[in-house]
mmCIF file of C-alpha atoms in Angstrom:
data_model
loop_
_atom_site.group_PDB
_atom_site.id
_atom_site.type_symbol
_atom_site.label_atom_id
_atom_site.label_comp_id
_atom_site.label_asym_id
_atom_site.label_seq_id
_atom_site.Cartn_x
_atom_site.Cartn_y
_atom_site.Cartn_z
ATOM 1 C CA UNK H 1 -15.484 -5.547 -9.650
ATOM 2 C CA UNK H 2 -17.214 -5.160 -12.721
ATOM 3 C CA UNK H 3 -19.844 -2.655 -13.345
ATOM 4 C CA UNK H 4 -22.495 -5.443 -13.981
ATOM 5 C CA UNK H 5 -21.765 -6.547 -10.427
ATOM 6 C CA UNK H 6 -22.141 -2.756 -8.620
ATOM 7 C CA UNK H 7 -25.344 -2.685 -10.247
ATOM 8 C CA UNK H 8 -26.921 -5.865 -9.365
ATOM 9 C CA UNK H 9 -26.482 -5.142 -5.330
ATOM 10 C CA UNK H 10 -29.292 -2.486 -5.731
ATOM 11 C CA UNK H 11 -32.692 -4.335 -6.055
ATOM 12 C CA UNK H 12 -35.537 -1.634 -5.922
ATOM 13 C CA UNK H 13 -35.467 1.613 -3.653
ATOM 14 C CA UNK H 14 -38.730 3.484 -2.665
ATOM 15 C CA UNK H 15 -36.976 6.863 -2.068
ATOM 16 C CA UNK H 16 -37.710 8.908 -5.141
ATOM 17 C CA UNK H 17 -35.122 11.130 -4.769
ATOM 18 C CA UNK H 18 -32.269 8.807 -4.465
ATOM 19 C CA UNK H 19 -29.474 8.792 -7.551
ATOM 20 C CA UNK H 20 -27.523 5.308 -7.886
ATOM 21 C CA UNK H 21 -23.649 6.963 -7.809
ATOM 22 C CA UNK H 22 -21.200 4.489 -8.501
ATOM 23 C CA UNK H 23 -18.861 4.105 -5.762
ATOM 24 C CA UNK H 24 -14.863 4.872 -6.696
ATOM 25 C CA UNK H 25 -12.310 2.950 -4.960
ATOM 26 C CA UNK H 26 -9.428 5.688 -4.631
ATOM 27 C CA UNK H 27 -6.740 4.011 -3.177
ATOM 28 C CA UNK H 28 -3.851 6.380 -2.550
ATOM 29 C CA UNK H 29 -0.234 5.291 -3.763
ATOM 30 C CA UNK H 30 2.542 6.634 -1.139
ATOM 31 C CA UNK H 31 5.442 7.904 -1.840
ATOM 32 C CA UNK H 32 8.251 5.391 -3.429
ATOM 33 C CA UNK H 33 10.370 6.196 0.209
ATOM 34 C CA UNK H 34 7.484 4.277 2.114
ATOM 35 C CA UNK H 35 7.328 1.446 0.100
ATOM 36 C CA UNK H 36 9.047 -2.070 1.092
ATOM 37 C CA UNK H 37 9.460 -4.264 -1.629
ATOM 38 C CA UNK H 38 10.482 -7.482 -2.158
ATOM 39 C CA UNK H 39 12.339 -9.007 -5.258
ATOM 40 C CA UNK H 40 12.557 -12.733 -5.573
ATOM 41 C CA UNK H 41 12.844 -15.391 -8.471
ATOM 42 C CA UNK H 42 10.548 -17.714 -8.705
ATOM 43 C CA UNK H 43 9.590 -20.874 -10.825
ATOM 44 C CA UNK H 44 7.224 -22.821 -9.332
ATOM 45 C CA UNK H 45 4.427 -23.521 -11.374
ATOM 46 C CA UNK H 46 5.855 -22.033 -14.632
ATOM 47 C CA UNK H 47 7.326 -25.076 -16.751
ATOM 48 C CA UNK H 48 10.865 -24.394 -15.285
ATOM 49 C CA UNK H 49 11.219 -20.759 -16.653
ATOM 50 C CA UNK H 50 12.364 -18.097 -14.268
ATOM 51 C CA UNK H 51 10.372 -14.706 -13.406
ATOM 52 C CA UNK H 52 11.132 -12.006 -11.125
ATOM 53 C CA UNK H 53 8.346 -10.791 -8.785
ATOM 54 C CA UNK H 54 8.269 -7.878 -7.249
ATOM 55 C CA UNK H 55 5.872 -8.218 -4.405
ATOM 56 C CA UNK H 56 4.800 -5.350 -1.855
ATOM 57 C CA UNK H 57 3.694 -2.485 -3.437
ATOM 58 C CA UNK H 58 1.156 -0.672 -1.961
ATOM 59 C CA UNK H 59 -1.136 1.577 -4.240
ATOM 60 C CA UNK H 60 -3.863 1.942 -6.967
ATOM 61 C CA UNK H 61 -3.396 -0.526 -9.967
ATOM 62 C CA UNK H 62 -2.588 2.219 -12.720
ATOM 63 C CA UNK H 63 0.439 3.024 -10.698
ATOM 64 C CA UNK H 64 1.093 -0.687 -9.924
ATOM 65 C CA UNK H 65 0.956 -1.418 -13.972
ATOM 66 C CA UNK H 66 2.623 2.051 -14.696
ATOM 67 C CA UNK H 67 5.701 0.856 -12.320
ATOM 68 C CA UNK H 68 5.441 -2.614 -14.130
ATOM 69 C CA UNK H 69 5.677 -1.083 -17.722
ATOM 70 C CA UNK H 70 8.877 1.013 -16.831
ATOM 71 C CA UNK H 71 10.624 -1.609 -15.572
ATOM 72 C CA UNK H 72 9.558 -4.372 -18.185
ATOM 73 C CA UNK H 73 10.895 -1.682 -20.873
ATOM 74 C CA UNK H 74 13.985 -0.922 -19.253
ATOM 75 C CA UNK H 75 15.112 -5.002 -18.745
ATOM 76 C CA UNK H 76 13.936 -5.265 -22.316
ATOM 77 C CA UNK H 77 11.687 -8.395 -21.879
ATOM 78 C CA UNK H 78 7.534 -8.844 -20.924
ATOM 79 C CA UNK H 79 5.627 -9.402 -18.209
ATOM 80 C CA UNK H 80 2.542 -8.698 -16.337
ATOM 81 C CA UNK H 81 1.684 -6.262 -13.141
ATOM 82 C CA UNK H 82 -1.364 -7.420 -11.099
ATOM 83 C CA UNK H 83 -2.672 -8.346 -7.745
ATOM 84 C CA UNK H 84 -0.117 -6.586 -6.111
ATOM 85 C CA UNK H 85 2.710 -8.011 -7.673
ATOM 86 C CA UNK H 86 4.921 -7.289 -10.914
ATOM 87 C CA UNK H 87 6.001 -10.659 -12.754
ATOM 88 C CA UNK H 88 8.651 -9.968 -15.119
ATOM 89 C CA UNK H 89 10.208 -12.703 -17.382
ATOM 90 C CA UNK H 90 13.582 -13.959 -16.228
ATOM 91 C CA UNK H 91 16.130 -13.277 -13.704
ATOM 92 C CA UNK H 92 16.819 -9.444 -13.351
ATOM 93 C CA UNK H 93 16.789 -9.490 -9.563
ATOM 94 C CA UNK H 94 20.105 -7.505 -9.617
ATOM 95 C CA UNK H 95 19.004 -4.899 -11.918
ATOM 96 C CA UNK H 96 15.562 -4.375 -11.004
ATOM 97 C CA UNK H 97 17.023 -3.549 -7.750
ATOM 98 C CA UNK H 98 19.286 -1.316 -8.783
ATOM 99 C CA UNK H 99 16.396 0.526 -10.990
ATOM 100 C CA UNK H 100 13.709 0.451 -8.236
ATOM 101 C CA UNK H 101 16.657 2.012 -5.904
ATOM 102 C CA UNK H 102 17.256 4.914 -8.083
ATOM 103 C CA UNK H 103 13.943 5.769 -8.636
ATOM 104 C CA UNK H 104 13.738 6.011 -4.588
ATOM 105 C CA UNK H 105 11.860 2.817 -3.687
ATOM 106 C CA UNK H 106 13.138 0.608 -0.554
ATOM 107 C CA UNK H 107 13.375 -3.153 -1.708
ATOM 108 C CA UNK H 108 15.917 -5.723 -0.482
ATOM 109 C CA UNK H 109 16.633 -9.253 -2.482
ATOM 110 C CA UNK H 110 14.466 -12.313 -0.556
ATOM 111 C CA UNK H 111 15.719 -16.164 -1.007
#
């Protein structure tokens, strides 16, 4: 949510001595041993080119795009982390598993 949008819910208060605080959304990340994720290829929707998604993860979105950047750098290709999910170009479901494993994340292969 954009900050135009938090500010357009408050209309007009008559208390003098309120303060407009913006409200932070601090969603905790656990710990890579309580996360289940779920690696699958997919190209549906994508011209016939493969992708990898990593769906599952649980957590704020800097750690969801800091998880996305380590493993797009270490499979050597792009990609994108949001809503949840980590979309990286081509098939690397093998060794995306294997990284995600040794950095202590749960994850199994899906169809």
């Amino acid at each position: 949510m954009s900050k135009k949008d938090q500010n357009s819910r408050l209309v007009y208060s008559t208390n003098s001595e309120y303060r407009f605080e913006e409200e932070q959304e601090h969603i905790e990340t656990p710990p890579p041993e309580k996360q289940n994720l779920v690696i699958r290829l997919d190209k549906k929707q994508r011209r016939g080119k493969q992708v990898t998604l990593v769906i599952g993860f649980v957590g704020s979105d800097d750690d969801l795009k800091e998880l996305g950047k380590t493993l797009k750098s270490k499979c050597g290709v792009g990609g994108s982390a949001k809503d949840g999910e980590i979309l990286i170009q081509g098939e690397f479901r093998e060794k995306i598993k294997q990284l995600l494993t040794a950095m202590g994340y749960r994850c199994k292969i899906a169809g």
